[in-house]
Coordinates of C-alpha atoms in Angstrom, one line a residue:
X3 CA 2.3 -47.0 28.2
X4 CA 5.5 -46.4 26.2
X5 CA 6.9 -48.1 23.2
X6 CA 10.6 -47.4 23.1
X7 CA 13.5 -48.6 21.0
X8 CA 16.8 -47.6 22.5
X9 CA 18.9 -49.1 19.7
X10 CA 20.7 -46.5 17.6
X11 CA 19.2 -45.8 14.1
X12 CA 16.6 -48.5 14.6
X13 CA 12.8 -48.2 14.1
X14 CA 9.5 -49.0 15.6
X15 CA 7.3 -50.6 13.0
X16 CA 3.5 -51.2 13.3
X17 CA 2.4 -54.0 11.1
X18 CA -1.0 -55.6 10.3
X19 CA -2.7 -57.8 7.8
X20 CA -2.3 -56.6 4.3
X21 CA -5.7 -57.9 3.1
X22 CA -4.0 -60.6 0.9
X23 CA -3.0 -63.2 3.5
X24 CA 0.2 -61.5 4.6
X25 CA 1.3 -58.6 6.7
X26 CA 2.5 -55.1 5.8
X27 CA 4.0 -52.1 7.6
X28 CA 1.4 -49.4 8.2
X29 CA 3.4 -47.0 10.3
X30 CA 7.2 -46.6 11.0
X31 CA 8.9 -44.5 13.5
X32 CA 12.2 -44.2 11.6
X33 CA 15.1 -43.8 14.1
X34 CA 17.8 -43.2 11.5
X35 CA 16.0 -40.3 9.6
X36 CA 13.9 -38.9 12.5
X37 CA 10.7 -39.3 10.5
X38 CA 7.4 -40.9 11.1
X39 CA 6.4 -42.7 7.9
X40 CA 2.9 -43.7 6.9
X41 CA 3.0 -46.7 4.4
X42 CA -0.7 -46.9 3.9
X43 CA -3.5 -44.4 3.4
X44 CA -4.7 -42.5 6.5
X45 CA -8.4 -42.0 6.5
X46 CA -9.8 -39.1 8.4
X47 CA -13.5 -39.7 8.9
X48 CA -16.1 -36.9 8.6
X49 CA -15.5 -34.0 11.0
X50 CA -12.1 -35.3 12.0
X51 CA -9.5 -32.6 11.3
X52 CA -5.9 -33.0 10.2
X53 CA -4.2 -30.2 12.1
X54 CA -0.7 -28.8 11.7
X55 CA 1.2 -26.4 14.0
X56 CA 1.4 -26.3 17.7
X57 CA -1.9 -24.4 18.0
X58 CA -3.5 -26.3 15.1
X59 CA -3.1 -23.2 12.9
X60 CA -3.6 -25.0 9.6
X61 CA -6.4 -27.5 9.2
X62 CA -7.8 -29.8 6.6
X63 CA -11.4 -31.0 7.1
X64 CA -14.2 -32.9 5.4
X65 CA -17.5 -32.5 7.2
X66 CA -19.5 -35.1 5.2
X67 CA -20.7 -32.5 2.6
X68 CA -17.8 -30.2 1.9
X69 CA -14.0 -30.0 2.2
X70 CA -12.0 -27.2 3.7
X71 CA -8.3 -26.1 3.9
X72 CA -8.1 -23.3 6.4
X73 CA -5.5 -21.1 8.2
X74 CA -7.1 -20.3 11.5
X75 CA -4.8 -18.7 14.0
X76 CA -1.7 -16.9 12.6
X77 CA 0.4 -16.4 9.5
X78 CA -0.3 -16.5 5.8
X79 CA -1.4 -19.5 3.7
X80 CA 1.0 -20.3 0.9
X81 CA 0.6 -22.7 -2.0
X82 CA 4.0 -23.3 -3.5
X83 CA 5.4 -25.3 -6.4
X84 CA 9.2 -25.5 -6.1
X85 CA 9.9 -27.9 -9.0
X86 CA 11.7 -26.2 -11.8
X87 CA 9.5 -25.4 -14.8
X88 CA 6.5 -27.1 -13.2
X89 CA 3.0 -25.5 -12.8
X90 CA 0.2 -25.0 -10.3
X91 CA -3.1 -26.0 -12.0
X92 CA -6.6 -25.6 -10.6
X93 CA -9.0 -28.0 -12.1
X94 CA -12.7 -28.4 -11.7
X95 CA -15.7 -30.2 -13.3
X96 CA -16.1 -29.4 -17.0
X97 CA -19.9 -29.8 -17.0
X98 CA -19.7 -32.9 -19.2
X99 CA -18.6 -35.6 -16.7
X100 CA -14.9 -34.8 -16.8
X101 CA -12.5 -32.2 -15.4
X102 CA -10.6 -29.4 -17.0
X103 CA -8.0 -26.8 -16.0
X104 CA -9.4 -23.4 -15.2
X105 CA -6.3 -21.6 -13.9
X106 CA -2.7 -22.4 -14.6
X107 CA 0.4 -20.7 -13.0
X108 CA 3.0 -21.7 -15.6
X109 CA 6.4 -22.2 -13.9
X110 CA 8.3 -22.4 -17.2
X111 CA 7.0 -19.1 -18.7
X112 CA 6.3 -17.3 -15.4
X113 CA 2.8 -16.5 -16.7
X114 CA -0.7 -17.1 -15.4
X115 CA -3.7 -17.8 -17.5
X116 CA -7.3 -18.8 -17.4
X117 CA -8.3 -21.6 -19.8
X118 CA -12.0 -20.7 -19.6
X119 CA -14.1 -17.5 -19.5
X120 CA -13.4 -15.2 -16.6
X121 CA -16.2 -13.3 -15.0
X122 CA -15.6 -10.4 -12.5
X123 CA -18.8 -9.4 -10.7
X124 CA -20.8 -11.7 -13.0
X125 CA -21.4 -15.5 -12.7
X126 CA -22.2 -16.1 -16.3
X127 CA -19.5 -14.4 -18.5
X128 CA -20.3 -14.2 -22.2
X129 CA -16.7 -13.4 -23.3
X130 CA -13.1 -14.4 -22.3
X131 CA -13.1 -11.5 -19.8
X132 CA -16.5 -10.1 -18.7
X133 CA -16.5 -7.3 -16.0
X134 CA -19.8 -6.2 -14.5
X135 CA -19.9 -3.3 -12.1
X136 CA -22.8 -2.8 -9.6
X137 CA -24.9 0.4 -9.3
X138 CA -22.5 2.0 -6.9
X139 CA -19.8 2.5 -9.5
X140 CA -18.4 6.0 -9.9
X141 CA -15.7 7.6 -12.0
X142 CA -13.2 6.6 -9.3
X143 CA -14.6 3.0 -8.8
X144 CA -14.9 1.9 -12.4
X145 CA -15.3 -1.8 -13.2
X146 CA -12.0 -1.9 -15.0
X147 CA -8.8 0.2 -14.3
X148 CA -5.5 0.1 -16.3
X149 CA -2.7 1.8 -14.4
X150 CA 1.0 2.2 -15.2
X151 CA 2.8 2.7 -11.9
X152 CA 6.2 3.2 -13.6
X153 CA 7.4 5.3 -16.5
X154 CA 5.8 3.3 -19.4
X155 CA 2.5 3.8 -21.2
X156 CA -0.9 2.9 -19.7
X157 CA -2.4 1.0 -22.6
X158 CA -4.6 -1.8 -23.7
X159 CA -3.8 -3.7 -26.9
X160 CA -6.2 -5.6 -29.3
X161 CA -4.4 -8.3 -31.1
X162 CA -5.3 -10.1 -34.3
X163 CA -3.5 -13.4 -35.1
X164 CA -0.7 -12.3 -32.7
X165 CA 0.0 -9.0 -34.5
X166 CA -0.7 -5.8 -32.7
X167 CA -3.5 -3.9 -34.5
X168 CA -5.0 -1.4 -32.1
X169 CA -3.6 0.3 -29.0
X170 CA -5.7 2.5 -26.7
X171 CA -4.6 4.4 -23.6
X172 CA -2.2 7.2 -22.6
X173 CA 1.5 7.5 -23.3
X174 CA 3.8 8.6 -20.5
X175 CA 4.9 11.7 -22.4
X176 CA 1.3 13.0 -22.8
X177 CA -0.6 11.7 -19.8
X178 CA -3.5 14.2 -20.0
X179 CA -4.7 12.7 -23.3
X180 CA -6.5 9.5 -24.4
X181 CA -5.3 8.1 -27.7
X182 CA -6.1 5.4 -30.2
X183 CA -3.4 4.1 -32.5
X184 CA -2.8 1.2 -34.9
X185 CA 0.4 -0.9 -35.3
X186 CA 2.7 1.9 -33.9
X187 CA 3.0 3.5 -30.6
X188 CA 0.7 6.1 -29.0
X189 CA 3.3 8.8 -29.0
X190 CA 4.1 8.6 -32.7
X191 CA 1.1 7.0 -34.5
X192 CA -2.0 8.1 -32.7
X193 CA -5.0 8.4 -35.1
X194 CA -7.4 9.9 -32.6
X195 CA -6.7 12.0 -29.5
X196 CA -9.0 13.3 -26.7
X197 CA -7.6 15.8 -24.3
X198 CA -8.9 16.6 -20.8
X199 CA -10.9 19.6 -22.1
X200 CA -12.9 17.3 -24.4
X201 CA -11.2 18.4 -27.7
X202 CA -10.9 15.7 -30.2
X203 CA -8.0 15.5 -32.7
X204 CA -7.8 13.3 -35.8
X205 CA -4.4 13.4 -37.4
X206 CA -3.1 15.6 -34.5
X207 CA -2.3 14.9 -30.9
X208 CA -2.8 18.6 -29.9
X209 CA -6.3 19.6 -30.8
X210 CA -7.2 23.3 -30.2
X211 CA -10.9 22.9 -31.1
X212 CA -13.8 20.6 -30.2
X213 CA -13.0 18.7 -33.4
X214 CA -9.8 19.3 -35.3
X215 CA -8.8 17.2 -38.4
X216 CA -5.4 17.4 -40.0
X217 CA -3.5 15.5 -42.6
X218 CA -0.3 15.9 -44.7
X219 CA -2.5 16.4 -47.7
X220 CA -6.1 17.4 -47.7
X221 CA -7.9 17.2 -44.4
X222 CA -11.2 15.7 -45.5
X223 CA -14.5 14.8 -43.8
X224 CA -16.8 12.8 -46.0
X225 CA -20.5 12.0 -45.3

């Protein structure tokens, strides 16, 4: 059985009762645009898949208990937001009968941020970022790694009211040493330095002893 409209730029329109005593278009085969248009909601019942691609590569399914978006045969699965300065926001239940944003990809600032606590390896984080490593962790599989692949410093910063207070890490000009500095940079304002031999320097970035303390005035240690 074929339904054919041979008139140029004309449509085939499927109509039915609109629930209010009239009729409404439910589906249009638009001959001028080359689109098939759905004018009403399409309900896929439980276990009925919406499939896309010749081989049904991408599928959307609700099985009566859970919902799935899956890429099953070939290719990558992309989630794209192409509107200028608009975001991608992942929301979920907030535990109080509402919903809240958990992850935002901010299209206006090109930044991503979590609005709630983030746990890595732990289901109940107690801080903004909580990393828990399992018992198989070694010096090469640590729970947290900070790596600078370019020519800059590999550092972590601790901020207070938006002002940089403490910096820890290694500067690119002195990669074999771990340093702690405040306000300034690791290369020029390091307060404490630990080198690969285990020597600790306070006031110097080149300690020659297990503990070396230097200052422009008196080098003092007070107990």
